[in-house]
Amino acid sequence: MSRPYLQILFFQELLLLLLLESCYIADCYDPLDPNGNITITYDIISWTTETDGYWAKVTIENYYQYRHVEKPGWKLGFDWAENEVIWSMTGALATQSGNCSAFKYRVPHCCQRSPEIIDLMPDAARINRSENCCRNGVLAARDIDPKNAISIFYMTVGNLPSLWTGKTPKNVTFMAPGPGYTCSPFADYSPTIFPSVGGRRETQAIRTWKSTCTYSQFIANKAPTCCVSLSSFYDSNVTPCPRCSCGCQAQERTSLSCIGDTKFRGSSLPVGEVEEGLVRCTSHMCPVRVHWHVKNNYMYHWRVKLTVTNYNYAANYSKWNIMVQHPGFSQATTAFSFNSTTLDTTTSPNEAALFWGLEYVNGELLQADNTGFGSVTSEILLHKDRKSFSLRNGWAFPRRVYFNGEDCIMPLPDVYPMLPNGSCGPLTSLQNHLVLLFMLLVLLHNFHLEQ
Ligand SMILES: *[C@@H]1O[C@H](CO)[C@@H](O)[C@H](O)[C@H]1NC(C)=O
Ligand SMILES: *[C@@H]1O[C@H](CO)[C@@H](O)[C@H](O)[C@H]1NC(C)=O
Ligand SMILES: *[C@@H]1O[C@H](CO)[C@@H](O)[C@H](O)[C@H]1NC(C)=O
Ligand SMILES: *[C@@H]1O[C@H](CO)[C@@H](O)[C@H](O)[C@H]1NC(C)=O
Ligand SMILES: *[C@@H]1O[C@H](CO)[C@@H](O)[C@H](O)[C@H]1NC(C)=O
Ligand SMILES: *[C@@H]1O[C@H](CO)[C@@H](O)[C@H](O)[C@H]1NC(C)=O
Ligand SMILES: *[C@@H]1O[C@H](CO)[C@@H](O)[C@H](O)[C@H]1NC(C)=O
């Protein structure tokens, strides 16, 4: 790899770091998914006279292209403006009933001032269900499975201070399942229109409020969870994940959350329940590693092998996805054992592809166990754009990789696999001179033989 290019790459890296730093301060958004958000829509559908309140529909929509809500699912919280209670719910439940002793004849579902609401389990009774409910709070990413990127529940709210005057719930919180989301206050929107009578009639909500929740890795305050390693057919050296990408192995093994070493054979894995967050000991200490191997260079195509490895002893990733940014994805791309799509470049400015598992094949990235690690792998065939394709200067390696929406730590460009010396690049003037000298010698030699 030539020096000036390395310097440019290094400079880019520095710039990126600076950018990241500055956007951490000003609540960063992901430039590849700038419009991503989770929108909570609160529709008052009708007033209810028998409970002095209203009937509401709450819709949670995940507009993130490649960030999903994993098990144990979302948890929605808010503070009632007054002393409202929830009489009943379908499609979700409040985790605590609270103090309902003021209600003598009929007991509400929840009397808490700050209720916490979660989704129902898939086996919920029919009477408690609503459309788009009961997935244990799992919300798929929009670009992968838009039908399952939405949750809906209904609730009957009562005990309003006066009739026909709902007040917006305050202090909205959204856990998915951990922290990281910040929600805007509910604001008035034009009423939602609902189709009815098979689309031949439209009804509208009495009032519609919306809150938007956005994710920030800074607020989540999470250590990185993933790193990238690289290799290629033209260099036998593998570029490993940077040391301590996700944490460092403690010297003294007291606070350790990792077991086993490179020669791990499983003997030290505790029997029974394995504590959450326990990973295999590695120099990078990441729960997940993504490996990008440049495998073949054909006339019209090039081939990459992509492998994701799970070093967790107690976590399966049921709806994993990886997003890879690389200019090569502007060309036709075929993934053989993964499902894939390219990101819409009208919203994000760079070529990027999204990969996820095939159902019943590798849709689940399994935990590590005594016998080895969970891993999923696929070969990817990319059409070559002869103008931009190159094996030089690390072009064939990804610019950025995300696992489940989280940024993966990349190695620095100066340790990328290198093309062997001498096989490429124009000859130096010294080399030119040597070649000429050699040819001259051969000529002289031949001349001598003929004599
Ligand atoms: C939330 O995402 C949707 C879809 O991308 C977008 O239309 C909407 O403007 C976003 N909301 C905010 C407040 O950014
Ligand atoms: C919202 O949260 C703030 C700070 O925790 C609190 O002071 C306020 O009372 C809350 N609002 C309501 C309506 O409970
Ligand atoms: C429960 O609510 C009743 C009536 O509002 C109140 O008198 C009682 O003190 C509350 N109990 C607790 C434990 O807060
Ligand atoms: C299901 O509905 C029944 C009848 O409305 C109710 O008693 C029960 O608490 C509900 N269960 C859940 C989990 O919401
Ligand atoms: C992960 O999946 C395997 C195989 O299906 C199962 O045995 C294991 O209990 C799962 N682990 C967790 C933490 O759910
Ligand atoms: C690929 O993903 C799409 C969208 O989620 C899904 O409809 C399709 O069934 C998936 N294909 C396979 C083979 O899993
Ligand atoms: C290529 O040359 C550089 C210095 O010019 C050297 O550091 C490197 O080890 C060489 N690589 C190989 C594979 O010979």
XYZ file of C-alpha atoms and ligand atoms in Angstrom:
549
model
C 0.000 0.000 0.000
C 1.511 3.333 -0.930
C 2.379 5.832 1.755
C 0.410 8.870 0.556
C -2.789 6.824 0.327
C -2.215 5.463 3.799
C -1.835 8.973 5.037
C -5.066 9.983 3.370
C -6.866 7.018 4.912
C -5.357 7.848 8.259
C -6.480 11.420 7.889
C -10.003 10.209 7.037
C -9.980 8.075 10.155
C -8.980 11.073 12.258
C -11.669 13.165 10.636
C -14.227 10.457 11.325
C -13.144 10.314 14.959
C -13.456 14.086 15.221
C -16.885 13.950 13.590
C -17.993 11.200 15.951
C -16.732 13.183 18.921
C -18.558 16.319 17.839
C -21.806 14.487 17.098
C -21.654 12.751 20.450
C -21.907 16.194 21.952
C -24.763 17.274 19.690
C -26.788 14.040 19.926
C -25.654 12.240 16.816
C -27.770 10.649 14.155
C -26.665 7.901 11.812
C -25.724 9.423 8.417
C -26.702 6.170 6.685
C -30.184 6.259 8.232
C -30.785 9.950 8.876
C -34.576 9.682 9.133
C -34.640 6.680 11.424
C -36.950 7.002 14.419
C -39.613 5.190 16.404
C -42.916 7.034 16.179
C -45.625 6.628 18.818
C -49.067 7.692 17.619
C -51.805 8.203 20.214
C -55.269 8.368 18.626
C -58.371 9.111 20.686
C -60.936 7.107 18.750
C -64.074 7.813 20.762
C -65.329 9.198 24.064
C -66.743 6.670 26.509
C -69.570 7.892 28.758
C -69.773 4.916 31.123
C -66.133 5.388 32.227
C -65.815 9.190 31.965
C -63.053 8.871 29.476
C -62.002 7.765 26.043
C -60.966 4.801 23.975
C -57.462 5.181 22.473
C -55.365 3.387 19.929
C -51.595 3.522 20.398
C -49.355 2.631 17.448
C -45.611 2.101 17.762
C -43.815 2.170 14.408
C -40.142 1.403 13.874
C -38.807 3.583 11.047
C -35.199 2.512 11.564
C -33.923 0.782 8.447
C -31.652 -1.704 10.229
C -32.192 -1.247 13.956
C -34.734 -3.559 15.530
C -36.116 -4.121 19.009
C -34.891 -7.476 20.292
C -36.368 -9.703 23.019
C -37.474 -9.022 25.777
C -38.997 -6.221 23.769
C -40.114 -2.635 24.111
C -41.421 -0.983 27.244
C -43.382 2.248 26.945
C -43.665 4.580 29.923
C -45.319 7.968 30.564
C -46.810 10.130 33.319
C -50.526 10.904 33.265
C -51.238 14.645 33.277
C -53.930 14.250 35.993
C -55.314 11.212 37.814
C -56.281 9.152 34.792
C -56.568 5.380 35.104
C -56.527 2.619 32.483
C -59.782 0.659 32.735
C -58.797 -2.045 30.263
C -56.297 -2.858 27.541
C -56.028 -5.108 24.519
C -52.794 -5.931 22.720
C -50.592 -4.943 25.663
C -50.596 -4.755 29.442
C -49.442 -2.454 32.205
C -46.770 -4.159 34.297
C -48.316 -3.058 37.618
C -51.887 -2.325 38.646
C -50.855 0.220 41.279
C -53.116 1.406 44.081
C -56.712 0.999 42.893
C -58.302 1.068 46.363
C -60.294 4.201 45.473
C -62.392 2.114 43.038
C -64.959 0.028 44.864
C -67.226 -1.618 42.294
C -65.041 -2.219 39.311
C -61.261 -2.341 39.488
C -59.286 -0.656 36.694
C -56.433 -2.447 34.883
C -53.920 0.151 36.087
C -54.136 3.083 38.524
C -50.461 4.080 38.441
C -49.544 7.663 37.746
C -46.588 6.461 35.661
C -47.662 3.245 33.994
C -45.221 0.988 32.151
C -46.682 -0.849 29.201
C -45.348 -3.980 27.514
C -46.488 -6.197 24.641
C -48.325 -9.485 25.188
C -46.745 -12.873 24.564
C -47.543 -14.766 21.338
C -49.797 -17.175 23.260
C -52.096 -14.400 24.575
C -55.804 -15.247 24.735
C -57.821 -14.173 21.744
C -59.955 -11.801 23.837
C -56.860 -9.784 24.847
C -55.349 -9.475 21.392
C -55.347 -6.635 18.889
C -54.000 -6.491 15.356
C -50.164 -6.307 15.255
C -49.736 -7.352 18.862
C -48.327 -10.185 20.860
C -44.754 -10.604 19.636
C -43.189 -10.197 23.076
C -42.331 -6.606 22.159
C -40.111 -7.495 19.221
C -40.146 -4.890 16.441
C -38.432 -5.782 13.163
C -36.277 -3.297 11.253
C -38.177 -1.460 8.513
C -35.994 -2.507 5.567
C -36.024 -6.152 6.606
C -39.596 -6.912 7.620
C -41.897 -3.863 7.443
C -45.001 -5.887 8.393
C -43.523 -6.709 11.788
C -42.043 -3.253 12.389
C -45.267 -2.108 14.050
C -47.059 -2.750 17.356
C -50.627 -1.664 18.147
C -52.600 -1.674 21.392
C -55.869 -0.180 22.620
C -56.809 1.176 26.028
C -59.858 2.585 27.745
C -58.793 5.565 29.811
C -61.033 6.994 32.550
C -61.185 9.259 35.572
C -60.543 12.362 33.465
C -60.749 15.665 35.356
C -63.695 16.665 33.190
C -65.605 15.072 30.353
C -64.352 15.227 26.769
C -61.010 16.805 27.575
C -58.132 14.398 27.219
C -54.720 15.733 28.149
C -51.508 14.420 26.562
C -49.488 11.980 28.665
C -46.175 13.553 29.723
C -42.573 12.386 29.965
C -42.685 9.606 27.373
C -39.977 6.952 27.747
C -39.163 4.058 25.439
C -36.909 1.162 26.382
C -35.950 -1.207 23.592
C -35.186 -3.190 25.697
C -32.278 -1.189 27.161
C -31.856 2.588 27.347
C -30.689 4.805 24.457
C -33.959 6.293 23.206
C -35.089 9.860 23.850
C -38.715 10.726 23.088
C -40.154 14.101 22.189
C -43.272 15.317 24.075
C -46.601 14.376 22.467
C -47.625 17.033 19.944
C -50.907 17.603 18.087
C -51.141 16.231 14.555
C -53.944 16.214 12.010
C -56.281 13.345 12.951
C -55.438 9.892 11.631
C -57.833 8.554 8.977
C -58.870 4.893 9.324
C -60.387 2.889 6.488
C -63.568 1.047 7.428
C -66.253 -1.037 5.713
C -63.580 -2.725 3.612
C -62.171 0.590 2.432
C -65.521 2.023 1.297
C -65.754 4.441 4.204
C -63.209 6.448 6.163
C -63.412 7.391 9.806
C -61.136 9.728 11.647
C -59.693 9.976 15.113
C -61.031 12.676 17.459
C -57.504 13.711 18.290
C -54.058 12.503 17.279
C -50.845 13.047 19.217
C -47.384 11.884 18.204
C -44.075 11.450 19.909
C -40.819 10.548 18.131
C -38.105 8.538 19.822
C -34.543 8.521 18.495
C -31.605 6.359 19.450
C -28.216 7.602 20.507
C -25.313 5.296 21.244
C -24.012 8.014 23.549
C -27.139 7.928 25.725
C -27.177 4.132 25.634
C -23.645 4.474 27.043
C -22.798 1.058 25.730
C -19.356 -0.326 24.998
C -18.968 -1.381 21.361
C -20.407 -4.845 20.759
C -18.716 -5.805 17.536
C -15.476 -5.607 15.588
C -14.237 -6.354 12.077
C -11.360 -8.535 10.895
C -10.088 -8.731 7.305
C -8.260 -11.117 5.002
C -7.689 -11.673 1.301
C -6.472 -14.242 -1.190
C -3.389 -12.147 -1.941
C -2.007 -11.925 1.596
C -1.684 -14.871 3.960
C -1.825 -12.537 6.953
C -5.195 -12.011 8.574
C -5.834 -8.544 9.961
C -7.442 -9.205 13.338
C -9.892 -7.030 15.219
C -8.063 -4.213 17.000
C -6.971 -5.129 20.533
C -9.448 -4.159 23.231
C -12.095 -3.150 20.632
C -14.892 -3.803 23.100
C -12.955 -3.924 26.354
C -9.791 -5.366 27.754
C -9.310 -8.681 29.399
C -8.771 -8.001 33.103
C -5.313 -8.968 34.255
C -6.500 -10.475 37.509
C -9.470 -12.722 36.874
C -11.797 -11.243 39.461
C -14.059 -8.923 37.481
C -13.884 -11.169 34.466
C -16.848 -11.647 32.223
C -14.984 -13.932 29.870
C -13.775 -17.507 30.123
C -11.664 -19.790 28.005
C -8.614 -18.866 25.953
C -7.462 -19.503 22.417
C -7.000 -23.187 23.221
C -10.376 -23.356 24.920
C -11.807 -26.852 24.921
C -14.914 -26.247 26.972
C -13.776 -27.852 30.201
C -14.088 -24.598 32.163
C -17.594 -23.692 30.988
C -19.826 -23.743 34.071
C -22.640 -26.271 34.032
C -26.230 -25.055 34.125
C -27.273 -21.402 33.754
C -24.606 -19.216 32.167
C -24.614 -15.603 33.348
C -25.694 -13.009 30.815
C -22.880 -11.140 29.057
C -20.345 -13.939 29.452
C -18.160 -14.120 26.349
C -15.189 -16.130 25.170
C -11.874 -14.485 26.050
C -10.292 -12.867 22.990
C -7.880 -10.006 22.455
C -10.796 -7.854 21.216
C -13.353 -9.014 23.830
C -16.252 -8.354 21.471
C -19.388 -10.481 21.694
C -19.597 -10.450 17.896
C -16.971 -10.425 15.147
C -17.575 -9.789 11.455
C -14.953 -11.193 9.095
C -14.618 -9.938 5.505
C -12.513 -12.145 3.239
C -11.771 -11.079 -0.336
C -11.882 -14.517 -1.915
C -11.663 -14.290 -5.694
C -11.007 -11.803 -8.439
C -12.688 -12.798 -11.708
C -12.890 -11.016 -15.022
C -16.337 -9.521 -14.474
C -16.964 -10.247 -10.811
C -15.290 -10.450 -7.449
C -16.219 -12.627 -4.547
C -16.270 -11.970 -0.820
C -16.889 -14.364 2.053
C -18.676 -12.758 4.975
C -18.725 -14.518 8.348
C -20.338 -13.379 11.585
C -19.220 -15.114 14.771
C -20.994 -15.019 18.137
C -18.644 -15.232 21.134
C -21.477 -15.036 23.692
C -22.097 -18.025 25.917
C -25.647 -16.937 26.755
C -27.111 -14.925 23.913
C -28.626 -15.948 20.606
C -29.313 -13.208 18.051
C -32.650 -14.155 16.612
C -33.056 -11.336 14.068
C -29.465 -10.371 13.394
C -28.523 -8.083 10.540
C -25.332 -6.555 9.189
C -25.049 -3.384 7.200
C -21.900 -2.976 5.136
C -20.906 0.234 3.426
C -18.772 -0.282 0.316
C -18.745 1.468 -3.084
C -18.916 -1.975 -4.778
C -22.569 -2.317 -3.720
C -23.548 0.171 -6.421
C -23.202 -2.848 -8.765
C -25.378 -5.959 -8.908
C -24.772 -8.085 -5.828
C -25.740 -11.688 -5.049
C -25.563 -13.153 -1.554
C -25.788 -16.947 -1.636
C -26.766 -17.843 1.918
C -28.089 -14.542 3.286
C -31.114 -12.462 2.456
C -30.051 -9.000 1.305
C -31.060 -5.626 -0.017
C -29.196 -2.454 -0.873
C -29.958 0.653 1.117
C -31.887 3.396 -0.554
C -29.241 5.891 -1.639
C -31.752 8.713 -1.955
C -31.945 8.880 1.824
C -28.405 7.762 2.649
C -25.566 9.208 0.598
C -23.419 6.082 0.343
C -23.644 2.638 -1.199
C -24.468 0.143 1.475
C -25.999 -3.313 1.604
C -27.991 -4.952 4.339
C -27.723 -8.709 5.037
C -29.785 -10.923 7.306
C -30.372 -14.637 7.789
C -32.632 -16.934 5.821
C -35.522 -18.294 7.798
C -34.906 -21.871 9.093
C -31.344 -21.759 7.688
C -29.265 -19.147 9.482
C -31.879 -16.688 10.721
C -30.602 -17.230 14.229
C -27.006 -16.563 15.234
C -26.554 -19.120 18.006
C -24.527 -18.763 21.183
C -21.110 -20.321 21.685
C -20.962 -23.597 23.604
C -18.524 -26.392 24.469
C -18.228 -27.454 20.878
C -17.528 -24.065 19.328
C -19.019 -20.730 18.375
C -22.235 -19.825 16.730
C -21.553 -18.426 13.305
C -23.277 -17.629 10.039
C -21.550 -17.247 6.728
C -22.260 -16.449 3.103
C -20.364 -15.815 -0.078
C -21.221 -12.635 -1.916
C -20.659 -12.132 -5.616
C -20.266 -8.531 -6.719
C -20.333 -7.311 -10.288
C -17.210 -5.406 -11.160
C -17.224 -1.794 -12.142
C -13.956 -1.824 -14.123
C -13.477 1.889 -13.578
C -13.433 1.784 -9.798
C -12.559 -1.816 -8.900
C -9.107 -2.291 -7.454
C -7.292 -4.592 -5.102
C -4.921 -1.814 -4.231
C -4.885 0.413 -1.197
C -7.451 -1.602 0.681
C -10.245 -0.609 -1.720
C -11.825 -4.056 -1.498
C -12.463 -3.771 2.241
C -15.593 -2.285 3.773
C -15.701 1.339 4.865
C -18.075 0.727 7.734
C -19.887 -2.272 9.226
C -22.852 -2.263 11.595
C -24.165 -5.276 13.481
C -27.816 -4.883 14.579
C -27.483 -1.146 14.042
C -24.373 -0.798 16.216
C -21.125 0.493 14.745
C -18.400 -2.190 14.556
C -14.786 -1.287 15.351
C -12.617 -1.471 12.186
C -8.853 -2.087 12.059
C -6.727 0.910 11.074
C -5.873 1.006 7.340
C -2.137 0.606 7.930
C -2.636 -3.000 9.031
C -4.959 -4.009 6.163
C -3.877 -7.046 4.093
C -1.335 -5.927 1.489
C -0.718 -6.799 -2.120
C 2.626 -8.634 -2.414
C 5.530 -6.320 -3.314
C 6.572 -6.269 -6.942
C 3.372 -7.715 -8.352
C 1.919 -4.324 -8.909
C 2.737 -0.725 -9.457
C 4.926 0.867 -12.113
C 8.572 -0.085 -11.952
C 10.913 2.361 -10.323
C 13.602 3.911 -12.492
C 16.228 1.727 -10.776
C 14.195 -1.388 -11.634
C 13.891 -0.127 -15.238
C 17.633 0.244 -15.441
C 18.189 -3.246 -14.071
C 15.785 -4.741 -16.608
C 17.539 -2.955 -19.475
C 20.896 -4.116 -18.210
C 19.645 -7.697 -18.011
C 18.292 -7.610 -21.576
C 21.589 -6.182 -22.797
C 23.463 -8.986 -21.067
C 21.208 -11.601 -22.677
C 21.750 -10.023 -26.079
C 25.497 -9.957 -25.573
C 25.442 -13.554 -24.387
C 23.466 -14.679 -27.464
C 25.797 -12.691 -29.645
C 28.734 -14.453 -28.010
C 27.162 -17.897 -28.611
C 26.633 -17.188 -32.280
C 30.245 -16.271 -32.675
C -39.762 9.603 11.500
O -39.541 8.755 10.386
C -40.464 8.928 9.329
C -40.130 7.912 8.266
O -38.766 7.984 7.905
C -40.385 10.352 8.787
O -41.367 10.530 7.772
C -40.637 11.335 9.918
O -40.460 12.642 9.444
C -39.679 11.073 11.061
N -40.021 11.941 12.156
C -39.165 12.803 12.664
C -39.661 13.681 13.748
O -38.006 12.850 12.272
C -42.107 14.781 34.219
O -40.820 14.568 34.771
C -40.347 15.657 35.561
C -38.934 15.331 35.985
O -38.809 14.017 36.400
C -41.275 15.871 36.760
O -40.835 16.969 37.519
C -42.694 16.138 36.265
O -43.558 16.220 37.345
C -43.143 15.007 35.330
N -44.436 15.349 34.756
C -45.553 14.770 35.120
C -46.793 15.214 34.448
O -45.550 13.893 35.963
C -54.131 4.052 48.121
O -55.073 5.018 47.683
C -55.967 5.409 48.737
C -57.039 6.295 48.132
O -56.509 7.113 47.117
C -55.169 6.119 49.818
O -56.025 6.511 50.870
C -54.123 5.157 50.362
O -53.293 5.819 51.293
C -53.257 4.613 49.220
N -52.386 3.583 49.748
C -51.090 3.584 49.531
C -50.331 2.439 50.124
O -50.533 4.467 48.914
C -57.570 -10.705 29.145
O -58.929 -10.272 29.155
C -59.634 -10.656 30.329
C -61.080 -10.240 30.124
O -61.153 -8.943 29.622
C -59.011 -9.952 31.539
O -59.674 -10.315 32.716
C -57.537 -10.341 31.626
O -56.900 -9.625 32.683
C -56.838 -10.044 30.316
N -55.469 -10.544 30.387
C -54.421 -9.788 30.014
C -53.089 -10.463 30.078
O -54.552 -8.631 29.642
C -29.994 -20.369 22.102
O -30.464 -21.367 21.199
C -30.103 -22.706 21.609
C -30.535 -23.654 20.511
O -31.811 -23.355 20.050
C -30.777 -23.018 22.946
O -30.409 -24.299 23.366
C -30.320 -21.974 23.978
O -30.992 -22.175 25.205
C -30.603 -20.553 23.487
N -30.024 -19.614 24.408
C -30.692 -18.587 24.930
C -29.936 -17.702 25.860
O -31.863 -18.364 24.643
C -36.042 -12.563 2.726
O -36.578 -11.464 3.419
C -37.898 -11.128 3.035
C -38.282 -9.873 3.794
O -38.159 -10.030 5.167
C -38.827 -12.286 3.338
O -40.127 -11.979 2.902
C -38.337 -13.529 2.622
O -39.134 -14.628 2.972
C -36.897 -13.793 3.020
N -36.418 -14.946 2.247
C -35.979 -16.057 2.848
C -35.560 -17.149 1.929
O -35.907 -16.178 4.060
C 6.870 -4.780 0.977
O 7.756 -3.679 1.127
C 7.694 -3.006 2.362
C 8.633 -1.839 2.347
O 8.778 -1.326 1.075
C 8.013 -3.945 3.506
O 7.881 -3.289 4.745
C 7.058 -5.119 3.465
O 7.421 -6.047 4.465
C 7.109 -5.782 2.097
N 6.067 -6.804 2.065
C 6.287 -8.020 1.584
C 5.109 -8.938 1.588
O 7.352 -8.363 1.150
